[in-house]
Short mmCIF file of N, CA, C and O and ligand atoms in Angstrom, two decimals:
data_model
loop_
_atom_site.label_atom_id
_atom_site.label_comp_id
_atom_site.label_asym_id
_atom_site.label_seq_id
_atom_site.Cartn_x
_atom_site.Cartn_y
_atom_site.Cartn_z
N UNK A 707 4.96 1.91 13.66
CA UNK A 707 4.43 1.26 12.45
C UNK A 707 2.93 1.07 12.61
O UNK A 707 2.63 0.38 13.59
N UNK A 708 2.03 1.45 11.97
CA UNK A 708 0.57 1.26 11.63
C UNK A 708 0.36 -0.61 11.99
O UNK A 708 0.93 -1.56 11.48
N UNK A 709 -0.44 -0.57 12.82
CA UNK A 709 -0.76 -1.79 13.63
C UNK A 709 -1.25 -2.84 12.66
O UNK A 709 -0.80 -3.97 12.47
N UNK A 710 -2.47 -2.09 12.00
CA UNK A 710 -3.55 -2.15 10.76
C UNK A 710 -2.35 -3.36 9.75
O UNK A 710 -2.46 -4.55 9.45
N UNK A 711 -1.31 -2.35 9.50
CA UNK A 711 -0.54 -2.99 8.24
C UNK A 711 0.00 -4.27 8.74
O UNK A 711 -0.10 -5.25 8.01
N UNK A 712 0.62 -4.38 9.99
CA UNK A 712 1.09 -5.30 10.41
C UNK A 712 0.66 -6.39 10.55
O UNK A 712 1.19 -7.50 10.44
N UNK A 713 -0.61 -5.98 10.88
CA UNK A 713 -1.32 -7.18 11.84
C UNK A 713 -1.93 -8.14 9.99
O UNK A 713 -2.04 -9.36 9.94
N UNK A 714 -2.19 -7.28 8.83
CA UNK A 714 -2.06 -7.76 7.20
C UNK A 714 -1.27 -8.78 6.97
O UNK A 714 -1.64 -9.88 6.57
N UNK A 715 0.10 -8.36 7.26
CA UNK A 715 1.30 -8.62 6.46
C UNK A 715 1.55 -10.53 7.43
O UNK A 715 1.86 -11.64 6.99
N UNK A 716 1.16 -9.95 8.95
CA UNK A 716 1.48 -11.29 9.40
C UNK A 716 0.17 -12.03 9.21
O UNK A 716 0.38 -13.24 9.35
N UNK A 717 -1.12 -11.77 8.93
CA UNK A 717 -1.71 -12.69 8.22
C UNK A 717 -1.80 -13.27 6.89
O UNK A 717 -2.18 -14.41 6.61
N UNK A 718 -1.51 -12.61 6.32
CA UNK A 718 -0.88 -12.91 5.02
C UNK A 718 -0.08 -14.27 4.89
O UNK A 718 -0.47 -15.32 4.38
N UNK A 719 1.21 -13.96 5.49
CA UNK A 719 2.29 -15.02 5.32
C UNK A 719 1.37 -16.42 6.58
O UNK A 719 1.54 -17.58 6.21
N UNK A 720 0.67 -16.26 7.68
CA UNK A 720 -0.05 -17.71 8.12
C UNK A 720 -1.05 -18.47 7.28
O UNK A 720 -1.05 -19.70 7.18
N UNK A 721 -2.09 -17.47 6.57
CA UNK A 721 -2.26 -17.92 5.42
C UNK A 721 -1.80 -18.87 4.76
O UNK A 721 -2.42 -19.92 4.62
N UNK A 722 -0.77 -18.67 4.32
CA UNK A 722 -0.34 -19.24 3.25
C UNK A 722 1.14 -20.42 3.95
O UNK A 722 1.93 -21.19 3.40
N UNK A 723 0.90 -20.02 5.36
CA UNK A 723 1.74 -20.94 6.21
C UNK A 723 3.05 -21.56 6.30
O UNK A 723 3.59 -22.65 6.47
N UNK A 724 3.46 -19.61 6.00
CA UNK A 724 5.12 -18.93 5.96
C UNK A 724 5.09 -18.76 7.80
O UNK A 724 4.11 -18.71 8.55
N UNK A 725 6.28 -18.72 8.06
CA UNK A 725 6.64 -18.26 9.16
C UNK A 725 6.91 -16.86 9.52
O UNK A 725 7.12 -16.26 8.47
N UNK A 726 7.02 -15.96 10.67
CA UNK A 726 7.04 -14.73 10.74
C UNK A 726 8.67 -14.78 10.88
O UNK A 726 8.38 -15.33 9.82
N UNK A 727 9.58 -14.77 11.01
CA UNK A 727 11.04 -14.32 10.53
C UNK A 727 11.51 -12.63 11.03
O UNK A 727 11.09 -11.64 10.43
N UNK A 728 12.27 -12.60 12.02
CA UNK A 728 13.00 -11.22 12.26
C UNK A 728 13.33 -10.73 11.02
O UNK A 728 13.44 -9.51 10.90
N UNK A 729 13.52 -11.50 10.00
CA UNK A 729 14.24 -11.01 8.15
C UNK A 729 13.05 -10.78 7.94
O UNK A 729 12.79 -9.60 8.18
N UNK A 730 11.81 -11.61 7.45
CA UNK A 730 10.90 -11.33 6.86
C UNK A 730 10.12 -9.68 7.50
O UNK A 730 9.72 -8.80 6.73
N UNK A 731 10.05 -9.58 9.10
CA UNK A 731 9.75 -8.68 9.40
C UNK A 731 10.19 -7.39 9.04
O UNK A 731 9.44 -6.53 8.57
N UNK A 732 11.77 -7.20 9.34
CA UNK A 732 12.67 -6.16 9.05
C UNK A 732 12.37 -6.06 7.66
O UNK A 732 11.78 -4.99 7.59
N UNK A 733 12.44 -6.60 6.39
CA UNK A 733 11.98 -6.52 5.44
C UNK A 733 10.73 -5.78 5.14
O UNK A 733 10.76 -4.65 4.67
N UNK A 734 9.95 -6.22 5.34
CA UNK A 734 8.76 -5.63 5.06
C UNK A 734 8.47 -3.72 5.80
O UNK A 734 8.08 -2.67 5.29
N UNK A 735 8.94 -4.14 7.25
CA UNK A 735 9.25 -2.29 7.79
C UNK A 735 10.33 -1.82 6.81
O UNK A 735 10.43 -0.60 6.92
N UNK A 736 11.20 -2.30 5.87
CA UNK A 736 11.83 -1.21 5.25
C UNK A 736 11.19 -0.47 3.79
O UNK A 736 11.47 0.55 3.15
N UNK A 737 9.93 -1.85 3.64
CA UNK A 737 9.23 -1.17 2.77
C UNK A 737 8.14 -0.20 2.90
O UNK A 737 7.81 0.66 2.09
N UNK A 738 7.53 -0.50 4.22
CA UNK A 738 6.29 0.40 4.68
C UNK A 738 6.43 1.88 4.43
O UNK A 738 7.22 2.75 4.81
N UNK A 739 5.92 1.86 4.06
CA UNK A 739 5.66 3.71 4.07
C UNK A 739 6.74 4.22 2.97
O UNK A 739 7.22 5.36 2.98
N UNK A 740 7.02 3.29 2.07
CA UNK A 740 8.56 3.92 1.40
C UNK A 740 8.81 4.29 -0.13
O UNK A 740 8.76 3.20 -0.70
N UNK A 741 9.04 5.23 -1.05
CA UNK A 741 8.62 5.30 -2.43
C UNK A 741 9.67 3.57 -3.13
O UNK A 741 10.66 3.05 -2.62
N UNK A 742 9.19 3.31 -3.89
CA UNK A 742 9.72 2.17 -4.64
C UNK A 742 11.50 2.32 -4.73
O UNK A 742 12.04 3.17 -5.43
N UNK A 743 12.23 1.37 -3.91
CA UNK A 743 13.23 1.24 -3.95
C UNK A 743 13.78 0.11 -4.85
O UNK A 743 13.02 -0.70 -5.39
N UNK A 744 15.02 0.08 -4.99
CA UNK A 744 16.52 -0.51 -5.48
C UNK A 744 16.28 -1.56 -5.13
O UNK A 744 15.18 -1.51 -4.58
N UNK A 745 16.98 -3.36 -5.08
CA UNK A 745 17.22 -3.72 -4.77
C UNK A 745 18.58 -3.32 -3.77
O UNK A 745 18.72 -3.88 -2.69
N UNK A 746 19.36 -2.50 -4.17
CA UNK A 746 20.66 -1.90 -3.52
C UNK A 746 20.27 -1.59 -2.61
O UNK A 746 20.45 -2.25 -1.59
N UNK A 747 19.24 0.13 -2.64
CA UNK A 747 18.64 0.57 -1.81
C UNK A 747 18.29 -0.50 -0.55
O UNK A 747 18.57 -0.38 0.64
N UNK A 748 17.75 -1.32 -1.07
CA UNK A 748 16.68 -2.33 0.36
C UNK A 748 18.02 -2.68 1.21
O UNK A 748 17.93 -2.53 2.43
N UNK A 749 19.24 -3.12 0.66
CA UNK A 749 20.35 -4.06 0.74
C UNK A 749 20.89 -3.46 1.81
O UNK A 749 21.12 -3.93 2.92
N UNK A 750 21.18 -1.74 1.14
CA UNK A 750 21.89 -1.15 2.11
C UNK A 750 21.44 -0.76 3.59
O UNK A 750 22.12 -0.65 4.62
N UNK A 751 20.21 -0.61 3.38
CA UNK A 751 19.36 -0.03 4.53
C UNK A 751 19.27 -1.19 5.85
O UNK A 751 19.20 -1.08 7.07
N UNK A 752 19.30 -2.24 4.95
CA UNK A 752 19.31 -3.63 5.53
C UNK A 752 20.43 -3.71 6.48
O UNK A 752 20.36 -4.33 7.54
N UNK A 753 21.39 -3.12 6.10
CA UNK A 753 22.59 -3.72 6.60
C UNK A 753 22.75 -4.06 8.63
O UNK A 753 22.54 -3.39 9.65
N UNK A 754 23.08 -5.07 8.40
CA UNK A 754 23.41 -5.22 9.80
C UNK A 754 22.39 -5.80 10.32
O UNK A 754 22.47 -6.10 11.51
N UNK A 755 21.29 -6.09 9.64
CA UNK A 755 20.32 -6.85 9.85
C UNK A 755 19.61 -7.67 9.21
O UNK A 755 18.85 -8.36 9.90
N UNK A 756 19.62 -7.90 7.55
CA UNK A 756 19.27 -8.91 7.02
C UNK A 756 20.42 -8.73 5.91
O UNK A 756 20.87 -7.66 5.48
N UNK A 757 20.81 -10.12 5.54
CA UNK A 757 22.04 -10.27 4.11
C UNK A 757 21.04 -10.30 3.37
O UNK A 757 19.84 -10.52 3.54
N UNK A 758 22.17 -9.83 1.89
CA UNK A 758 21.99 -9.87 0.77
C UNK A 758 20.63 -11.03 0.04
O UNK A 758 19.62 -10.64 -0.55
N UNK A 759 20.97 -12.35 0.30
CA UNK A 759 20.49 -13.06 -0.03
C UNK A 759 19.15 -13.26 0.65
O UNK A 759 18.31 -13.90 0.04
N UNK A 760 18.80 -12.68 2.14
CA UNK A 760 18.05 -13.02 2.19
C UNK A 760 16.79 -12.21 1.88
O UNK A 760 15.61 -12.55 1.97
N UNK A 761 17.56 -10.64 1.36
CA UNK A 761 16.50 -9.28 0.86
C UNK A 761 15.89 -10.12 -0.36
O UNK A 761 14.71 -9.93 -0.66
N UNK A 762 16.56 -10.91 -0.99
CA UNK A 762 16.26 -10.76 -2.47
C UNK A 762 15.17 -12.32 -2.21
O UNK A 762 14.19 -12.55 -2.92
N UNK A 763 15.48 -12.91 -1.45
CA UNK A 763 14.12 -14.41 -1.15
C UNK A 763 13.64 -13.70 -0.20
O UNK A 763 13.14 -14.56 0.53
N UNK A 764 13.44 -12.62 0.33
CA UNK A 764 12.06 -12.24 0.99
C UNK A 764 11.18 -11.72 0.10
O UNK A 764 9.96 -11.94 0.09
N UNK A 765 12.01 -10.78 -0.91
CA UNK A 765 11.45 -9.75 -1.89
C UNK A 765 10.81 -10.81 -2.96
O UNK A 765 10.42 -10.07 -3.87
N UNK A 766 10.59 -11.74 -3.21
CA UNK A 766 10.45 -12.63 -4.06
C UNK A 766 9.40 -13.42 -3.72
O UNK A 766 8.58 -13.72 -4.59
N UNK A 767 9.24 -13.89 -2.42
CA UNK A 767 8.35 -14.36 -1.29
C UNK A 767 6.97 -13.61 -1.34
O UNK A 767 5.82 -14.06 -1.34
N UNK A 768 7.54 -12.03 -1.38
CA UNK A 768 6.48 -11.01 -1.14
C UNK A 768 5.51 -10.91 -2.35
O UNK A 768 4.30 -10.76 -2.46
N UNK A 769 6.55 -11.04 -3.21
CA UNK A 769 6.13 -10.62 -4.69
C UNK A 769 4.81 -11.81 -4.79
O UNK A 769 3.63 -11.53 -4.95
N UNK A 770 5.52 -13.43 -4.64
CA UNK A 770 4.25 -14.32 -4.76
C UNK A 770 3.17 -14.19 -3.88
O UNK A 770 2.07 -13.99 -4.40
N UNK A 771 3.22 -14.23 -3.08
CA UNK A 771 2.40 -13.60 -1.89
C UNK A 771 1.57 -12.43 -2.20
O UNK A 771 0.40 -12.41 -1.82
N UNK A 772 2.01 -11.59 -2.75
CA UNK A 772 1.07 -10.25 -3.17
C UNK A 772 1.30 -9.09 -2.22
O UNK A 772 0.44 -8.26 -1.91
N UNK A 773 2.75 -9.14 -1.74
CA UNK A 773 2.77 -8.59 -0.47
C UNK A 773 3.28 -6.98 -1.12
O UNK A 773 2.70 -5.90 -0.95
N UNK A 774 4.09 -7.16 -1.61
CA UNK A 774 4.53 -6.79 -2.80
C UNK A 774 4.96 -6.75 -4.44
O UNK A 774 4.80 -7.77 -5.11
N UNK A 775 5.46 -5.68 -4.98
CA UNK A 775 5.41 -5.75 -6.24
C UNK A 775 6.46 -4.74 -6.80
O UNK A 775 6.89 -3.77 -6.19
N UNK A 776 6.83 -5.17 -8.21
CA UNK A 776 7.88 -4.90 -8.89
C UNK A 776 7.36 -3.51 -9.57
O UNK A 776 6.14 -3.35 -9.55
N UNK A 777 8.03 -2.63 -10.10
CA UNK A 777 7.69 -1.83 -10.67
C UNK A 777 8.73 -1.63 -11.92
O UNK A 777 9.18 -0.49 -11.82
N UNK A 778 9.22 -2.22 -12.92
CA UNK A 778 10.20 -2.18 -14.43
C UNK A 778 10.31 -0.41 -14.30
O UNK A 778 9.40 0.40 -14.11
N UNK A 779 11.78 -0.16 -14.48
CA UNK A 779 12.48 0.85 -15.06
C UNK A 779 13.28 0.09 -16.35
O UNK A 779 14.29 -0.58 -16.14
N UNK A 780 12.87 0.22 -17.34
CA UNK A 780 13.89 -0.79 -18.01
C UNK A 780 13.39 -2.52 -18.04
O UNK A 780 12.45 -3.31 -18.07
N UNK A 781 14.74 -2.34 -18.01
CA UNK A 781 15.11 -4.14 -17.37
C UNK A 781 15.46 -3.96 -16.06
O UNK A 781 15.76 -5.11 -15.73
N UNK A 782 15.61 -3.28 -15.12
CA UNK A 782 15.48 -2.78 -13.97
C UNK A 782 14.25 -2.80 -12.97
O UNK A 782 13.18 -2.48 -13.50
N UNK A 783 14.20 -3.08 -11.83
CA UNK A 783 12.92 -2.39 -11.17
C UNK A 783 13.48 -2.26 -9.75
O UNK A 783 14.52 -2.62 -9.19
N UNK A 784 12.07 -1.41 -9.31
CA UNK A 784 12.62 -1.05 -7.70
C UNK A 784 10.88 -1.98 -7.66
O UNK A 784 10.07 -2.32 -8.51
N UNK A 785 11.01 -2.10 -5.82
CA UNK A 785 9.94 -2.76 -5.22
C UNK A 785 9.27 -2.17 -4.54
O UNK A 785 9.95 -1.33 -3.95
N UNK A 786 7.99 -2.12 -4.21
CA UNK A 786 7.17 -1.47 -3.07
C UNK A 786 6.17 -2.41 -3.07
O UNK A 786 5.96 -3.36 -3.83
N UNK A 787 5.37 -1.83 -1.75
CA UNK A 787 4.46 -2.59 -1.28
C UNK A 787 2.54 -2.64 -2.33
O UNK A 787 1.87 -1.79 -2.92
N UNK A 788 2.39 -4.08 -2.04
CA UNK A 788 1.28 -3.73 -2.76
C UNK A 788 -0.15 -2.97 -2.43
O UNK A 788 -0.38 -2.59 -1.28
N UNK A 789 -1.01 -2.77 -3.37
CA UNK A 789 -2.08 -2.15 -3.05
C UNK A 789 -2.68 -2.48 -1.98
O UNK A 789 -3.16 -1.54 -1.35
N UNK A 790 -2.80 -3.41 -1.61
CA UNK A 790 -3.27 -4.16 0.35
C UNK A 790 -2.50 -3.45 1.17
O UNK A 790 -2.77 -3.45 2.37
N UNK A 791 -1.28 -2.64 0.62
CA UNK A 791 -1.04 -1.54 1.96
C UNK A 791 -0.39 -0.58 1.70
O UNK A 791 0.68 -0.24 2.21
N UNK A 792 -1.13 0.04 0.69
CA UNK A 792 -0.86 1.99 -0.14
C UNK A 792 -2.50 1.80 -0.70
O UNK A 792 -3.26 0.86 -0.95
N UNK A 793 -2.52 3.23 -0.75
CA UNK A 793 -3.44 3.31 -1.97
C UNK A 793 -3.50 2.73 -3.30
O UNK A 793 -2.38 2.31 -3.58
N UNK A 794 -4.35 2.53 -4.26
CA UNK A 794 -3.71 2.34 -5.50
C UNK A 794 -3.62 2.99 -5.83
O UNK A 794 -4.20 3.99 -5.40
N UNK A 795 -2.47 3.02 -7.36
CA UNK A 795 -2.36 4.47 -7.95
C UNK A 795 -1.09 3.28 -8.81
O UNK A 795 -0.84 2.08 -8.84
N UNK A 796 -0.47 4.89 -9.56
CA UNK A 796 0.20 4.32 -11.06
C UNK A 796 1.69 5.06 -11.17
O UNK A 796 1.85 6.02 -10.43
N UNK A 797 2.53 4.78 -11.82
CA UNK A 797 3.66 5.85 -11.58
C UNK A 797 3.79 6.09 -13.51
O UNK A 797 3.22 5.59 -14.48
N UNK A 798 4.71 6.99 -13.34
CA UNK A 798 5.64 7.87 -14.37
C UNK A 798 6.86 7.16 -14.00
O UNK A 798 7.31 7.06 -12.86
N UNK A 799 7.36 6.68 -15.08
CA UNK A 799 8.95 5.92 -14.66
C UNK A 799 10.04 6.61 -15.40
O UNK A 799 9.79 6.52 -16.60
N UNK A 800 10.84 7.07 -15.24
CA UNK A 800 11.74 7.94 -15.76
C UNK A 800 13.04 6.73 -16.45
O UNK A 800 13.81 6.27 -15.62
N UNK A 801 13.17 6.40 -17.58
CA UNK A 801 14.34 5.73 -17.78
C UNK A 801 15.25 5.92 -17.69
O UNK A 801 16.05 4.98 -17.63
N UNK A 802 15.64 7.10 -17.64
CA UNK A 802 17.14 7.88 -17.33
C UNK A 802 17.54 7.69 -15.74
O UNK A 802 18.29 6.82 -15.29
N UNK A 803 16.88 8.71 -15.00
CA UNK A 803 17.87 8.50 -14.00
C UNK A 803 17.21 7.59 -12.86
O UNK A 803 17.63 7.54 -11.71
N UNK A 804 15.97 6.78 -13.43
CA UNK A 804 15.36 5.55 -12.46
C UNK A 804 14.14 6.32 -11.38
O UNK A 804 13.51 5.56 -10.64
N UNK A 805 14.01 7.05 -11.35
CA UNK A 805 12.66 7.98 -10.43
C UNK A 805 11.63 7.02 -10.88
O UNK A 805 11.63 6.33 -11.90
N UNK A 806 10.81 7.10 -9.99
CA UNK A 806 9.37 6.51 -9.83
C UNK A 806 8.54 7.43 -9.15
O UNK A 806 9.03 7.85 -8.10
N UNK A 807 7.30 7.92 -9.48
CA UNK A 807 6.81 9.05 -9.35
C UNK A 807 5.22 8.51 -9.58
O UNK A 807 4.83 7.83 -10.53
N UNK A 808 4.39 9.04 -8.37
CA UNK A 808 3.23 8.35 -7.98
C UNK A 808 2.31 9.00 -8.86
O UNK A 808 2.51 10.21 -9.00
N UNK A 809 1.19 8.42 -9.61
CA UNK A 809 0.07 9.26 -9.82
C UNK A 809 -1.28 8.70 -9.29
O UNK A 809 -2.02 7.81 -9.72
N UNK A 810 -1.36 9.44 -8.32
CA UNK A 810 -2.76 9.36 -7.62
C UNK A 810 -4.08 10.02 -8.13
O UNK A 810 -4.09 10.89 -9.00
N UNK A 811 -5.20 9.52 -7.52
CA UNK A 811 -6.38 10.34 -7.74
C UNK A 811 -6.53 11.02 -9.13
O UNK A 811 -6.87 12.16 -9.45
N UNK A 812 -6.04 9.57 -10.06
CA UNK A 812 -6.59 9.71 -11.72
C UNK A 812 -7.93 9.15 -11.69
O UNK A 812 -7.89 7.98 -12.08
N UNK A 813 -9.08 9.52 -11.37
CA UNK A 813 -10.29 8.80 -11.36
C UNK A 813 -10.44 8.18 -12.80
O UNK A 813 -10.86 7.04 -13.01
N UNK A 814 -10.00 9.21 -13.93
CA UNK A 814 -9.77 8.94 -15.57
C UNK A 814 -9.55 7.52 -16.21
O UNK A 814 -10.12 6.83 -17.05
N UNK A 815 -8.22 7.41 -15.25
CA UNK A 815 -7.73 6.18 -15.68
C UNK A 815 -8.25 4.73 -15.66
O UNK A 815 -8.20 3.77 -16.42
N UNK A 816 -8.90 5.10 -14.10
CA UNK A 816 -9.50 3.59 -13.63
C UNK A 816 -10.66 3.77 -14.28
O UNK A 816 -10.82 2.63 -14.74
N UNK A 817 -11.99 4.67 -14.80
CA UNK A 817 -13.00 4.86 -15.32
C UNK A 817 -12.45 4.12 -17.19
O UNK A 817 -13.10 3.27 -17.80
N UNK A 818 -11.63 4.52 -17.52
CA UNK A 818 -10.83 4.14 -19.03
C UNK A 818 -11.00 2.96 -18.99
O UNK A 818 -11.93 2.41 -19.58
N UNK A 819 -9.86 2.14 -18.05
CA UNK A 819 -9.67 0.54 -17.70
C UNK A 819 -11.08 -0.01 -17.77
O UNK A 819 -11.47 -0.75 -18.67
N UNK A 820 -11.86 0.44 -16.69
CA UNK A 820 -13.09 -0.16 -16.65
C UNK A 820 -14.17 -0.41 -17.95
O UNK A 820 -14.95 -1.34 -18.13
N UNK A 821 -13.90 0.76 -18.76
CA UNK A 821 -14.88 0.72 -19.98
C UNK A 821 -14.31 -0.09 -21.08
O UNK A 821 -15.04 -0.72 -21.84
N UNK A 822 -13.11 -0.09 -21.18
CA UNK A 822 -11.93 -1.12 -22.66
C UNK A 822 -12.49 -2.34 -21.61
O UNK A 822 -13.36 -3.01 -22.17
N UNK A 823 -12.23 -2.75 -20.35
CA UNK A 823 -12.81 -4.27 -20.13
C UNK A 823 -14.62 -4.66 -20.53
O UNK A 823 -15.04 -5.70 -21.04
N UNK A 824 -15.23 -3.72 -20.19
CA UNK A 824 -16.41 -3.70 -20.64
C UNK A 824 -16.91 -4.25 -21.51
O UNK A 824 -17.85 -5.04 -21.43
N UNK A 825 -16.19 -3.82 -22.73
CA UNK A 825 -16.72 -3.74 -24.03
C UNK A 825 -15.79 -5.22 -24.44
O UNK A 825 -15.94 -5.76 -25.53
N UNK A 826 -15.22 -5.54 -23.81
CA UNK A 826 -14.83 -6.96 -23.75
C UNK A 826 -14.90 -8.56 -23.28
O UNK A 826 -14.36 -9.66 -23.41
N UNK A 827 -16.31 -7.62 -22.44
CA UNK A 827 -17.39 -8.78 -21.04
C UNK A 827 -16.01 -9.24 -20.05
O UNK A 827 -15.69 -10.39 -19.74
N UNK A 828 -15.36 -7.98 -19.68
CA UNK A 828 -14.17 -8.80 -18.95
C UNK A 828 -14.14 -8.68 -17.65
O UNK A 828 -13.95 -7.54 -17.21
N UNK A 829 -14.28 -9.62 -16.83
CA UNK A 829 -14.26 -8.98 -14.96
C UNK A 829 -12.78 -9.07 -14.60
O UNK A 829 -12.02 -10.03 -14.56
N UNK A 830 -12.57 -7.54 -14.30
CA UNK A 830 -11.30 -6.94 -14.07
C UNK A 830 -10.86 -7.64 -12.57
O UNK A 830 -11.65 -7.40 -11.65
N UNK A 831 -9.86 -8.36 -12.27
CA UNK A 831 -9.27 -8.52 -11.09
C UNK A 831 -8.26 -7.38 -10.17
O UNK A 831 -7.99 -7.13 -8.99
N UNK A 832 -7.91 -6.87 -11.57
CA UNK A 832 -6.31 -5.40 -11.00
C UNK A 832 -5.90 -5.32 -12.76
O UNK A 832 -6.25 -5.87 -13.80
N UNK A 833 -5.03 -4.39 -12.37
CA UNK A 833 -4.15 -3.97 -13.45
C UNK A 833 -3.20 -3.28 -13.17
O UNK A 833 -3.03 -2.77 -12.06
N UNK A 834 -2.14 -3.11 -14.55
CA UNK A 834 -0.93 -2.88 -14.23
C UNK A 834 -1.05 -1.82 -15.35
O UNK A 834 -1.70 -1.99 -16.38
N UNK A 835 -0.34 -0.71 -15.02
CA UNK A 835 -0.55 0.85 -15.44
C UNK A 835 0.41 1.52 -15.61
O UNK A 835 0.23 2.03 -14.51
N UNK A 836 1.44 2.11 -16.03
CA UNK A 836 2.80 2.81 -15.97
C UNK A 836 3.11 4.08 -16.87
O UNK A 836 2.31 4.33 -17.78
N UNK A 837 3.73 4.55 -16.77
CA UNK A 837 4.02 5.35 -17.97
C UNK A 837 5.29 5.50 -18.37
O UNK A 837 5.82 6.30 -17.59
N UNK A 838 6.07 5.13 -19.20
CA UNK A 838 7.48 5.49 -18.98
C UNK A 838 8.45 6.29 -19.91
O UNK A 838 8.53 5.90 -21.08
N UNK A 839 9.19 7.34 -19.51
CA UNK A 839 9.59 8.25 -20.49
C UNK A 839 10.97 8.71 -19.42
O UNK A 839 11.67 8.02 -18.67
N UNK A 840 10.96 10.58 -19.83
CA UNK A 840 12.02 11.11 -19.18
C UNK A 840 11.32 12.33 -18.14
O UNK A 840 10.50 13.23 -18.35
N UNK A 841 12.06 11.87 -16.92
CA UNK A 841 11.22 13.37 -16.16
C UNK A 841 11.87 14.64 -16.33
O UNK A 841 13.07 14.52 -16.56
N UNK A 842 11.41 15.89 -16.30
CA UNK A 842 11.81 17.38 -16.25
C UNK A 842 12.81 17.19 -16.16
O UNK A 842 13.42 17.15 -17.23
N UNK A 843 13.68 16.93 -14.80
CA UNK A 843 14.83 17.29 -14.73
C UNK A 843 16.05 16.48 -15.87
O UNK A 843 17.11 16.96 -16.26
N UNK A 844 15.50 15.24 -16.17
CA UNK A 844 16.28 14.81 -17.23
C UNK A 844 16.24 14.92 -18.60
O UNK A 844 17.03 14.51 -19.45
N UNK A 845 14.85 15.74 -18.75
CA UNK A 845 14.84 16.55 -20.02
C UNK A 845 15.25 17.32 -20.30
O UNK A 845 15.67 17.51 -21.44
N UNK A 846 15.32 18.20 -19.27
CA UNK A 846 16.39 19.76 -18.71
C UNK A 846 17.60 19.78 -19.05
O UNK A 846 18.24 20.45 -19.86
N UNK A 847 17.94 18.69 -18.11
CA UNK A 847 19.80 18.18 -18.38
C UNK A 847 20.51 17.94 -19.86
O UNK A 847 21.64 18.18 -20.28
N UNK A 848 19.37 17.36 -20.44
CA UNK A 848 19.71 16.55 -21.97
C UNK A 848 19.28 17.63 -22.84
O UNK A 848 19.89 17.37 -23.88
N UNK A 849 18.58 18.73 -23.07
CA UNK A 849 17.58 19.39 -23.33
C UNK A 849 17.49 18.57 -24.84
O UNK A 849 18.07 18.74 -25.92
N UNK A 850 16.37 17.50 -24.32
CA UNK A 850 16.07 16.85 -25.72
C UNK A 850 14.91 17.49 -26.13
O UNK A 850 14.40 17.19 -27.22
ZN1 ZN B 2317 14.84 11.38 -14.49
ZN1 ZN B 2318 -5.61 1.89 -11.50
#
């Protein structure tokens, strides 16, 4: 595991003067490095090492914290880690079969954001960006 991220994640939670937790830890390595999962997903992967209950009050923990973040399919979402440890970037959300799909290195987008706040005297903190439709293969399938 990237030292860098770690050595983040456990300052983060002293900060704010959470405890470091074998759950909280295992948690967070199942998100590192990982495309936006399930709650299921996290659950299962978990198994044998953190319960149910405690994926979903870590994941929640993280979320206030900024450790992580939700990403809506729907009324649905999967979780990943936040921009403090990925790049930023934006996804394509597929409503059909739940894919989350990265778009990086839109210089476009963030140049866009920046100019609509502009013209509004607004100092941007972050933003939230998505796109959501059907991907190829579930356009394929359906041929809508
Ligand atoms: Zn799809
Ligand atoms: Zn952006």
């Amino acid at each position: 595991m990237s030292q860098d991220k770690l050595q983040k994640f456990k300052q983060i939670l002293s900060d704010n003067k959470q405890s470091l937790t074998k759950a909280r830890l295992k948690t967070f390595e199942l998100l590192l490095g990982s495309e936006p999962q399930s709650m299921n997903q996290l659950i299962s992967r978990a198994s044998g090492d953190v319960d149910r209950v405690s994926i979903y009050r870590n994941i929640e923990l993280f979320e206030s914290l900024g450790i992580a973040r939700k990403v809506y399919i729907g009324w649905k979402y999967k979780v990943e880690l936040s921009d403090i440890f990925t790049d930023h970037h934006h996804h394509l959300v597929c409503l059909s079969c739940g894919s989350v799909t990265d778009i990086e290195d839109e210089q476009h987008i963030e140049d866009f954001i920046t100019s609509v706040a502009g013209k509004h005297d607004f100092a941007v903190k972050g933003h939230l960006f998505e796109i959501e439709g059907y991907c190829q293969l579930c356009t394929r399938s359906k041929a809508m």
